Tab-separated table of C-alpha atoms and ligand atoms in Angstrom:
chain	number	residue	atom	x	y	z
A	1	MET	CA	7.996	-22.781	3.029
A	2	LYS	CA	7.192	-23.456	-0.923
A	3	ILE	CA	7.922	-20.185	-2.135
A	4	LEU	CA	8.023	-20.912	-6.096
A	5	VAL	CA	4.586	-22.681	-5.444
A	6	VAL	CA	2.851	-20.138	-3.454
A	7	SER	CA	4.145	-17.736	-6.530
A	8	ARG	CA	2.923	-19.962	-8.895
A	9	CYS	CA	-0.416	-19.827	-7.715
A	10	LEU	CA	-0.482	-16.212	-6.939
A	11	PHE	CA	-0.332	-16.052	-10.490
A	12	LEU	CA	-3.968	-16.847	-10.986
A	13	MET	CA	-5.401	-14.311	-8.802
A	14	LEU	CA	-8.216	-11.909	-8.793
A	15	ILE	CA	-7.749	-8.795	-10.757
A	16	LEU	CA	-9.437	-5.271	-11.603
A	17	CYS	CA	-8.422	-3.716	-14.670
A	18	LEU	CA	-8.838	-0.178	-15.967
A	19	LEU	CA	-8.094	1.841	-19.038
A	20	VAL	CA	-5.690	4.467	-17.684
A	21	LEU	CA	-3.769	7.113	-20.067
A	22	LEU	CA	-0.216	6.693	-18.540
A	23	PRO	CA	1.790	10.065	-18.705
A	24	PHE	CA	3.971	10.759	-21.112
A	25	SER	CA	6.612	12.282	-18.507
A	26	ASP	CA	5.934	16.056	-20.559
A	27	GLU	CA	2.726	17.003	-19.149
A	28	LYS	CA	2.742	20.621	-17.640
A	29	GLY	CA	0.413	22.621	-15.112
A	30	CYS	CA	-0.490	22.748	-11.669
A	31	TYR	CA	-2.537	19.755	-10.087
A	32	TYR	CA	-3.597	18.151	-6.692
A	33	ALA	CA	-3.805	14.591	-5.689
A	34	LEU	CA	-5.118	13.352	-2.460
A	35	ASP	CA	-3.830	10.562	-1.255
A	36	LEU	CA	-6.223	8.013	1.254
A	37	GLY	CA	-5.424	4.774	2.667
A	38	GLY	CA	-1.857	4.503	4.059
A	39	THR	CA	-0.195	5.227	6.664
A	40	ASN	CA	-0.719	9.326	6.327
A	41	PHE	CA	-3.634	10.912	4.262
A	42	ARG	CA	-1.316	13.423	2.102
A	43	VAL	CA	-2.712	16.260	-0.167
A	44	MET	CA	-0.169	17.239	-2.580
A	45	ARG	CA	0.598	20.419	-4.970
A	46	VAL	CA	2.242	19.097	-8.128
A	47	LYS	CA	3.432	21.711	-10.308
A	48	LEU	CA	4.489	19.938	-13.675
A	49	GLN	CA	7.387	21.597	-15.279
A	50	GLY	CA	7.860	19.089	-18.368
A	51	ASN	CA	10.848	17.072	-18.953
A	52	ARG	CA	10.122	14.830	-15.942
A	53	THR	CA	10.743	17.529	-13.315
A	54	ILE	CA	8.057	18.536	-10.493
A	55	ASP	CA	7.602	20.996	-8.002
A	56	LEU	CA	5.954	19.078	-5.094
A	57	LYS	CA	4.245	20.669	-2.044
A	58	THR	CA	2.949	17.827	0.301
A	59	GLU	CA	0.702	18.058	3.807
A	60	SER	CA	0.365	14.915	5.521
A	61	TYR	CA	-2.485	14.349	8.233
A	62	LYS	CA	-2.988	11.427	10.415
A	63	VAL	CA	-7.097	10.224	9.667
A	64	PRO	CA	-7.932	10.043	13.618
A	65	PRO	CA	-9.321	6.705	14.305
A	66	ASN	CA	-13.072	7.675	14.983
A	67	ILE	CA	-13.303	8.811	11.201
A	68	LYS	CA	-12.067	5.625	9.989
A	69	VAL	CA	-14.921	3.710	11.286
A	70	GLY	CA	-17.380	6.859	11.462
A	71	LYS	CA	-19.796	7.860	8.848
A	72	LEU	CA	-19.015	8.400	5.375
A	73	HIS	CA	-19.746	12.229	5.076
A	74	GLU	CA	-17.784	12.582	8.095
A	75	LEU	CA	-14.686	11.404	6.252
A	76	PHE	CA	-14.992	13.314	3.180
A	77	ASP	CA	-15.869	16.421	5.134
A	78	TYR	CA	-12.257	16.029	6.979
A	79	ILE	CA	-10.998	15.403	3.760
A	80	ALA	CA	-12.150	18.438	1.844
A	81	GLU	CA	-11.325	20.495	5.016
A	82	LYS	CA	-7.419	19.675	4.600
A	83	ILE	CA	-7.397	20.163	0.704
A	84	CYS	CA	-9.012	23.702	1.539
A	85	HIS	CA	-6.162	24.284	3.692
A	86	VAL	CA	-3.592	23.320	0.984
A	87	ILE	CA	-5.608	25.389	-1.571
A	88	GLU	CA	-5.838	28.599	0.778
A	89	THR	CA	-1.416	28.271	0.516
A	90	GLU	CA	-1.659	28.611	-3.240
A	91	THR	CA	0.218	31.664	-5.090
A	92	ASP	CA	-1.434	33.743	-7.598
A	93	SER	CA	1.241	31.891	-9.989
A	94	GLU	CA	-0.184	28.550	-9.107
A	95	ILE	CA	-4.147	29.862	-10.346
A	96	VAL	CA	-5.404	29.782	-13.961
A	97	PRO	CA	-8.386	32.391	-14.088
A	98	GLY	CA	-11.126	30.422	-15.911
A	99	LYS	CA	-10.146	26.901	-15.118
A	100	LYS	CA	-11.178	24.538	-12.362
A	101	ARG	CA	-8.179	22.826	-10.465
A	102	GLU	CA	-8.001	19.261	-11.063
A	103	LEU	CA	-7.369	16.470	-8.565
A	104	GLY	CA	-6.216	12.972	-8.614
A	105	PHE	CA	-7.725	10.967	-6.086
A	106	THR	CA	-5.413	7.795	-4.948
A	107	PHE	CA	-7.510	5.599	-2.801
A	108	SER	CA	-5.953	2.710	-1.708
A	109	PHE	CA	-9.289	0.208	-1.473
A	110	PRO	CA	-10.360	-2.386	-3.490
A	111	VAL	CA	-12.822	0.043	-6.139
A	112	GLN	CA	-15.278	-1.405	-8.772
A	113	GLN	CA	-14.316	0.967	-11.725
A	114	THR	CA	-14.997	1.279	-15.218
A	115	ARG	CA	-14.304	5.100	-16.123
A	116	ILE	CA	-11.243	6.499	-14.695
A	117	ASN	CA	-13.450	9.606	-12.769
A	118	SER	CA	-15.831	7.214	-11.075
A	119	GLY	CA	-15.573	4.082	-8.943
A	120	THR	CA	-17.772	2.289	-6.288
A	121	LEU	CA	-16.060	0.725	-3.015
A	122	ILE	CA	-16.194	-2.924	-2.668
A	123	ASN	CA	-14.839	-3.182	0.744
A	124	TRP	CA	-12.992	-1.739	3.256
A	125	THR	CA	-9.216	-3.314	3.872
A	126	LYS	CA	-6.548	-2.246	6.568
A	127	ASP	CA	-7.874	-0.529	9.234
A	128	TYR	CA	-10.732	1.556	7.559
A	129	ASN	CA	-14.416	0.247	8.428
A	130	VAL	CA	-16.593	3.671	7.443
A	131	GLN	CA	-20.253	2.679	7.495
A	132	ASP	CA	-22.843	3.352	4.414
A	133	ALA	CA	-19.863	3.235	1.817
A	134	ILE	CA	-20.041	-0.048	0.234
A	135	GLY	CA	-21.262	0.178	-3.246
A	136	LYS	CA	-21.175	4.193	-3.206
A	137	ASP	CA	-19.270	6.388	-6.005
A	138	MET	CA	-15.860	7.673	-3.740
A	139	VAL	CA	-15.406	10.524	-6.718
A	140	LYS	CA	-19.068	11.444	-5.989
A	141	GLU	CA	-18.806	11.590	-2.198
A	142	LEU	CA	-15.438	13.542	-2.208
A	143	THR	CA	-17.098	16.315	-5.201
A	144	ARG	CA	-20.051	16.501	-2.729
A	145	ALA	CA	-17.924	17.631	0.017
A	146	LEU	CA	-15.702	19.858	-1.777
A	147	GLU	CA	-18.988	21.535	-3.098
A	148	LYS	CA	-19.986	22.130	0.729
A	149	ARG	CA	-17.181	24.280	0.928
A	150	ALA	CA	-17.623	25.771	-2.349
A	151	VAL	CA	-14.094	25.198	-3.751
A	152	ASP	CA	-13.451	24.797	-7.458
A	153	VAL	CA	-12.130	21.667	-7.726
A	154	ASN	CA	-12.836	18.943	-10.268
A	155	VAL	CA	-11.948	15.346	-9.444
A	156	THR	CA	-10.415	14.189	-12.765
A	157	ALA	CA	-9.284	10.682	-12.206
A	158	LEU	CA	-9.951	8.226	-9.239
A	159	LEU	CA	-7.002	5.209	-8.990
A	160	ASN	CA	-5.716	2.700	-6.884
A	161	ASP	CA	-2.130	3.611	-4.825
A	162	THR	CA	-0.133	0.645	-6.962
A	163	VAL	CA	-1.835	2.446	-10.227
A	164	GLY	CA	-0.611	5.849	-9.058
A	165	ALA	CA	2.707	4.115	-8.441
A	166	LEU	CA	2.777	2.811	-11.865
A	167	ALA	CA	1.636	5.825	-13.136
A	168	GLY	CA	4.309	7.836	-10.986
A	169	GLY	CA	7.462	5.500	-11.773
A	170	ARG	CA	6.508	5.430	-15.541
A	171	PHE	CA	7.121	9.106	-15.280
A	172	TYR	CA	10.378	8.930	-14.145
A	173	ASP	CA	11.630	5.803	-16.041
A	174	SER	CA	9.799	4.494	-18.969
A	175	ASN	CA	11.253	0.671	-18.116
A	176	VAL	CA	8.887	0.268	-15.225
A	177	VAL	CA	6.412	-2.352	-16.319
A	178	ALA	CA	4.885	-2.976	-12.647
A	179	ALA	CA	4.204	-1.165	-9.443
A	180	VAL	CA	4.252	-2.702	-5.638
A	181	VAL	CA	3.003	-1.068	-2.581
A	182	LEU	CA	4.497	-2.365	0.669
A	183	GLY	CA	2.914	-0.457	2.921
A	184	THR	CA	0.348	-0.656	5.780
A	185	GLY	CA	-1.362	-2.705	3.116
A	186	THR	CA	0.161	-4.469	0.138
A	187	ASN	CA	-0.627	-4.593	-3.626
A	188	ALA	CA	0.587	-4.647	-7.115
A	189	ALA	CA	-0.228	-2.986	-10.460
A	190	TYR	CA	0.927	-4.134	-13.791
A	191	LEU	CA	0.480	-3.319	-17.400
A	192	GLU	CA	-1.130	-6.067	-19.434
A	193	GLN	CA	-1.483	-6.701	-23.076
A	194	SER	CA	-5.408	-5.598	-24.064
A	195	GLU	CA	-5.992	-8.808	-25.977
A	196	ASN	CA	-4.811	-10.850	-22.842
A	197	ILE	CA	-7.657	-9.304	-21.293
A	198	LEU	CA	-11.216	-10.967	-20.531
A	199	LYS	CA	-13.309	-8.307	-19.330
A	200	PRO	CA	-16.816	-8.631	-18.255
A	201	TYR	CA	-17.788	-4.988	-18.422
A	202	GLY	CA	-17.641	-4.631	-22.014
A	203	PRO	CA	-15.076	-5.666	-24.692
A	204	PRO	CA	-11.538	-3.918	-24.005
A	205	PRO	CA	-9.817	-2.009	-26.669
A	206	GLU	CA	-8.182	-4.050	-29.551
A	207	SER	CA	-4.280	-3.187	-28.901
A	208	GLY	CA	-2.220	-1.395	-26.525
A	209	GLN	CA	-1.900	-2.088	-22.830
A	210	MET	CA	-4.335	-1.722	-19.623
A	211	VAL	CA	-3.424	-1.351	-16.272
A	212	ILE	CA	-4.368	-4.481	-13.768
A	213	ASN	CA	-4.778	-3.469	-10.318
A	214	THR	CA	-4.074	-7.061	-8.752
A	215	GLU	CA	-5.248	-6.619	-5.188
A	216	TRP	CA	-2.882	-9.431	-4.314
A	217	GLY	CA	-3.700	-8.990	-0.699
A	218	ASN	CA	-6.868	-10.446	-0.954
A	219	PHE	CA	-5.071	-13.628	-2.303
A	220	ASN	CA	-5.591	-17.069	-0.330
A	221	SER	CA	-4.854	-20.470	-0.996
A	222	PRO	CA	-4.338	-23.625	0.991
A	223	LEU	CA	-0.677	-23.392	0.019
A	224	LEU	CA	-0.378	-20.312	2.349
A	225	PRO	CA	1.058	-21.849	5.405
A	226	LEU	CA	-1.073	-19.957	7.835
A	227	THR	CA	-0.150	-20.250	11.505
A	228	GLU	CA	-2.797	-20.646	14.657
A	229	TYR	CA	-1.364	-16.636	15.015
A	230	ASP	CA	-2.720	-15.869	11.592
A	231	HIS	CA	-6.001	-17.760	12.064
A	232	ALA	CA	-6.530	-16.002	15.049
A	233	LEU	CA	-5.574	-12.516	13.933
A	234	ASP	CA	-7.962	-12.952	10.809
A	235	SER	CA	-10.906	-14.123	13.212
A	236	ASP	CA	-10.562	-11.216	15.321
A	237	SER	CA	-10.512	-8.953	12.454
A	238	PRO	CA	-13.431	-6.804	11.084
A	239	ASN	CA	-12.629	-8.358	7.537
A	240	ARG	CA	-12.539	-12.115	8.391
A	241	HIS	CA	-11.311	-14.214	5.562
A	242	LYS	CA	-10.360	-11.631	3.490
A	243	GLN	CA	-6.850	-10.177	2.845
A	244	ILE	CA	-4.965	-13.132	3.874
A	245	LEU	CA	-2.200	-12.806	1.970
A	246	GLU	CA	-1.940	-8.663	3.126
A	247	LYS	CA	-2.282	-9.994	6.809
A	248	MET	CA	0.618	-11.971	6.654
A	249	VAL	CA	2.853	-9.534	4.809
A	250	SER	CA	2.302	-5.872	5.416
A	251	GLY	CA	2.705	-3.036	7.857
A	252	ARG	CA	-1.023	-2.890	9.545
A	253	TYR	CA	-0.417	-6.371	10.845
A	254	LEU	CA	3.659	-7.381	11.584
A	255	GLY	CA	3.510	-5.677	15.209
A	256	GLU	CA	0.145	-7.514	15.869
A	257	ILE	CA	1.735	-10.801	14.608
A	258	VAL	CA	4.528	-10.409	16.753
A	259	ARG	CA	2.428	-9.420	20.044
A	260	ARG	CA	0.508	-12.737	19.346
A	261	ILE	CA	3.360	-14.608	19.409
A	262	LEU	CA	4.872	-12.772	22.551
A	263	GLU	CA	1.548	-13.405	24.575
A	264	ARG	CA	1.478	-17.218	23.979
A	265	LEU	CA	5.283	-17.329	24.778
A	266	ALA	CA	4.438	-15.723	28.197
A	267	ASP	CA	1.411	-17.758	28.648
A	268	ASP	CA	2.986	-21.206	27.792
A	269	ALA	CA	6.587	-20.643	28.958
A	270	ALA	CA	6.568	-17.847	31.565
A	271	LEU	CA	8.610	-15.455	28.879
A	272	PHE	CA	7.685	-12.761	31.102
A	273	GLY	CA	7.531	-14.301	34.617
A	274	ASP	CA	4.452	-15.663	36.412
A	275	ILE	CA	2.422	-12.640	35.936
A	276	ILE	CA	1.031	-11.900	32.266
A	277	PRO	CA	1.336	-7.889	31.841
A	278	PRO	CA	-2.117	-6.773	30.612
A	279	LYS	CA	-1.039	-4.515	27.679
A	280	LEU	CA	0.459	-7.818	26.283
A	281	ARG	CA	-3.512	-8.884	25.781
A	282	GLN	CA	-4.293	-5.646	24.246
A	283	HIS	CA	-4.709	-5.821	20.511
A	284	TYR	CA	-2.691	-3.585	18.081
A	285	VAL	CA	-0.594	-2.048	21.001
A	286	LEU	CA	2.436	-3.112	19.356
A	287	ALA	CA	2.900	-1.236	16.010
A	288	THR	CA	5.058	-2.530	13.173
A	289	TYR	CA	7.599	0.377	13.588
A	290	ASN	CA	8.078	-0.989	17.251
A	291	VAL	CA	9.154	-4.134	15.428
A	292	VAL	CA	11.292	-2.393	12.917
A	293	GLU	CA	13.346	-0.656	15.880
A	294	MET	CA	13.797	-3.997	18.212
A	295	HIS	CA	15.014	-6.181	14.779
A	296	SER	CA	17.703	-3.104	14.053
A	297	ASP	CA	18.615	-2.787	17.974
A	298	LYS	CA	22.485	-3.330	17.733
A	299	SER	CA	22.955	-2.352	21.299
A	300	THR	CA	25.078	-5.031	23.374
A	301	GLU	CA	22.441	-5.295	26.193
A	302	LEU	CA	19.615	-4.893	23.345
A	303	SER	CA	18.434	-1.327	25.211
A	304	VAL	CA	16.062	-0.355	22.104
A	305	VAL	CA	14.170	-4.131	22.744
A	306	GLU	CA	14.505	-3.191	26.526
A	307	LYS	CA	12.755	0.545	26.124
A	308	CYS	CA	10.115	-0.896	23.628
A	309	LEU	CA	8.962	-3.787	26.240
A	310	GLU	CA	8.996	-1.373	28.901
A	311	GLU	CA	7.010	1.878	26.864
A	312	VAL	CA	4.308	-0.292	24.917
A	313	PHE	CA	3.865	-3.432	27.432
A	314	GLU	CA	4.993	-2.001	30.439
A	315	ILE	CA	7.551	-4.886	30.995
A	316	SER	CA	10.611	-4.206	32.907
A	317	ASP	CA	13.769	-6.498	34.314
A	318	VAL	CA	13.955	-8.807	30.943
A	319	SER	CA	17.314	-10.923	30.566
A	320	LEU	CA	19.151	-10.333	27.445
A	321	GLU	CA	18.493	-14.004	26.493
A	322	LYS	CA	15.012	-13.128	26.429
A	323	LYS	CA	15.304	-10.181	24.775
A	324	ASN	CA	17.614	-12.270	22.235
A	325	VAL	CA	14.044	-14.494	21.663
A	326	VAL	CA	12.355	-11.378	21.060
A	327	VAL	CA	14.298	-9.897	18.315
A	328	LYS	CA	14.257	-13.615	16.804
A	329	ILE	CA	10.746	-13.236	16.777
A	330	CYS	CA	10.727	-10.091	14.827
A	331	ASP	CA	13.023	-11.428	12.246
A	332	ILE	CA	10.919	-14.620	11.689
A	333	VAL	CA	7.776	-12.795	10.840
A	334	ALA	CA	9.926	-10.258	8.713
A	335	THR	CA	11.645	-12.926	7.013
A	336	ARG	CA	7.859	-14.623	6.130
A	337	SER	CA	6.721	-11.269	5.156
A	338	GLY	CA	9.735	-10.590	2.645
A	339	ARG	CA	9.796	-14.106	1.428
A	340	LEU	CA	6.101	-14.062	0.614
A	341	GLY	CA	6.399	-10.524	-1.066
A	342	ALA	CA	8.902	-12.021	-3.579
A	343	ALA	CA	7.002	-14.615	-4.263
A	344	ALA	CA	4.075	-12.195	-5.032
A	345	ILE	CA	6.611	-10.037	-7.108
A	346	MET	CA	7.804	-13.223	-9.041
A	347	ALA	CA	4.131	-14.063	-10.111
A	348	ILE	CA	3.816	-10.986	-11.833
A	349	LEU	CA	7.325	-10.998	-13.379
A	350	LYS	CA	6.117	-14.434	-14.743
A	351	ARG	CA	3.036	-13.110	-16.539
A	352	LEU	CA	5.131	-10.177	-17.602
A	353	ARG	CA	8.248	-12.390	-18.929
A	354	LYS	CA	7.691	-12.935	-22.236
A	355	ASP	CA	6.940	-9.495	-23.163
A	356	THR	CA	9.848	-7.923	-20.948
A	357	THR	CA	12.778	-9.752	-21.656
A	358	LYS	CA	12.471	-9.813	-25.429
A	359	ASN	CA	14.126	-6.481	-26.059
A	360	GLY	CA	16.695	-6.688	-23.339
A	361	GLU	CA	15.978	-3.916	-21.768
A	362	SER	CA	15.890	-3.733	-17.862
A	363	VAL	CA	12.656	-4.522	-16.024
A	364	VAL	CA	11.862	-2.072	-13.438
A	365	VAL	CA	9.319	-2.621	-10.732
A	366	ALA	CA	8.762	0.631	-9.009
A	367	VAL	CA	8.035	0.047	-5.324
A	368	ASP	CA	6.464	2.266	-2.840
A	369	GLY	CA	5.137	2.294	0.758
A	370	SER	CA	6.361	2.966	4.395
A	371	LEU	CA	7.484	-0.715	5.265
A	372	PHE	CA	9.320	-1.106	1.894
A	373	GLU	CA	11.113	2.162	3.057
A	374	THR	CA	11.539	1.616	6.749
A	375	TYR	CA	12.232	-1.957	7.325
A	376	LYS	CA	15.712	-2.496	6.098
A	377	GLN	CA	15.896	-6.271	7.042
A	378	LEU	CA	12.819	-7.261	5.403
A	379	ASN	CA	13.476	-5.168	2.200
A	380	SER	CA	16.748	-7.317	1.726
A	381	CYS	CA	15.229	-10.634	2.327
A	382	LEU	CA	12.665	-9.946	-0.565
A	383	GLN	CA	15.552	-8.665	-2.690
A	384	LYS	CA	17.441	-11.937	-1.927
A	385	THR	CA	14.628	-14.385	-2.170
A	386	LEU	CA	14.043	-13.025	-5.612
A	387	SER	CA	17.314	-13.555	-6.571
A	388	GLU	CA	18.450	-16.410	-5.223
A	389	GLU	CA	15.228	-18.337	-5.334
A	390	LEU	CA	12.724	-17.137	-7.722
A	391	VAL	CA	14.000	-14.924	-10.545
A	392	ASP	CA	16.018	-17.050	-13.274
A	393	GLU	CA	19.075	-15.804	-14.379
A	394	GLN	CA	18.333	-14.225	-17.591
A	395	VAL	CA	15.476	-11.954	-15.461
A	396	SER	CA	17.691	-11.331	-12.490
A	397	LYS	CA	20.069	-9.459	-14.177
A	398	MET	CA	17.701	-7.156	-15.688
A	399	LEU	CA	15.403	-6.722	-13.027
A	400	LEU	CA	15.518	-3.457	-10.608
A	401	LEU	CA	13.438	-2.905	-7.957
A	402	LYS	CA	13.701	0.922	-7.569
A	403	HIS	CA	11.821	2.677	-4.942
A	404	PHE	CA	10.106	5.838	-6.004
A	405	LYS	CA	9.309	8.356	-3.043
A	406	ASP	CA	5.932	9.587	-3.149
A	407	ALA	CA	5.113	7.633	-6.367
A	408	SER	CA	1.504	7.099	-5.928
A	409	GLY	CA	0.999	10.786	-5.332
A	410	ILE	CA	2.952	12.112	-8.027
A	411	GLY	CA	1.201	9.549	-10.475
A	412	ALA	CA	-2.548	10.682	-9.278
A	413	ALA	CA	-1.287	14.169	-10.289
A	414	VAL	CA	-0.004	13.041	-13.703
A	415	VAL	CA	-2.627	10.795	-14.659
A	416	ALA	CA	-4.955	13.849	-13.710
A	417	ALA	CA	-3.031	15.756	-16.073
A	418	SER	CA	-3.169	13.100	-18.872
A	419	HIS	CA	-6.736	12.906	-18.312
A	420	SER	CA	-7.610	16.668	-18.153
A	421	ILE	CA	-10.767	18.059	-18.760
A	422	TYR	CA	-9.130	20.888	-20.720
A	423	THR	CA	-7.412	19.084	-23.259
B	501	GLC	C1	-5.070	-2.899	0.411
B	501	GLC	C2	-6.122	-2.336	-0.376
B	501	GLC	C3	-5.516	-2.105	-1.867
B	501	GLC	C4	-4.090	-1.298	-1.634
B	501	GLC	C5	-3.202	-1.681	-0.614
B	501	GLC	C6	-2.083	-0.804	-0.545
B	501	GLC	O1	-4.995	-4.177	-0.081
B	501	GLC	O2	-6.974	-3.267	-0.572
B	501	GLC	O3	-6.203	-1.332	-2.785
B	501	GLC	O4	-3.481	-0.918	-2.752
B	501	GLC	O5	-3.771	-2.069	0.399
B	501	GLC	O6	-2.283	0.537	0.029
């Protein structure tokens, strides 16, 4: 695959930009963060203690599948209920009399945003398809649901998870220049000099930096080598012709790509015998964590692969040779994802190169997301591609991909602190 060419062309992609006050790391106080759009939905209470230290309480919830495709008020009622549960666990020291609680809302979908505390949904991505939501202000909807429950919470900041990860990363390390999310979806944000920004919604500030949310998951180009499996996956998806790069790279889709390849091999080459197991035809039945497990199987008889084929597809008695084919497919799909992820990161580094390497300081890219955290083979393929094929020697020496756990949620709380209504 022509990774360098893909990277060059990614460089010209769609951008959404916003002026965000990034944290200075000395913020103090108790803030809330809400993180919606990844594998889990999380509510956090973040006590900022100054000097880059925090005390964090996190509650994770699964958003039920019916809520992801239900009505907008149902989604926000569900979220408000969970926020209330966390608020109920507050201790006296966490309550400041006379002040509203403040919350940073990480909303991991494309949003049209001209102010820090409002933004309208452009379209859903990943497995969300809530009705009547496009064009609505997500902060208003959340505020309305919280008011129904009579809880005193001000939604101070709305931000994409990549913007949260950038803020969270910089809270710990001021050399962070970009943030990447590799999870259920994929995307990146970086800091751009304001004078380089042509902004359709009014003039950008004359100096300083602005945060760019690239929404690179929506990248598409004839240069992307789409296979028949990608075309079929896209055409069966609720957001056809959108998020093409994301559909090749991110955790929502890798399991489904592997399933489609196995289905084809079962049909054309009787991989699993003459009768096709019905479960093999079921879309999204194979999750990406199954792929991670199978790919990491070190046992001589590939017993993890065997167990997974049995549990997910109800396929048994598979020979070692065929189990090896399954592992090989996982490897091919993960390798493609890692290489494309590297190309996308390279596009941002190229954009930043002239600004970032001049001081000889390290260039830190904050990375967050379940795929990066859990898929070791994909993660090392991405890093190897970056250092061996894409990044020139000078940048390579200074480049650091750093995993900041929960960066997007922590970033939401610190951005809420920097935009606090009380300062
Ligand atoms: C999807 C969303 C994007 C988000 C990414 C990672 O690509 O459109 O806003 O940042 O997933 O969660």
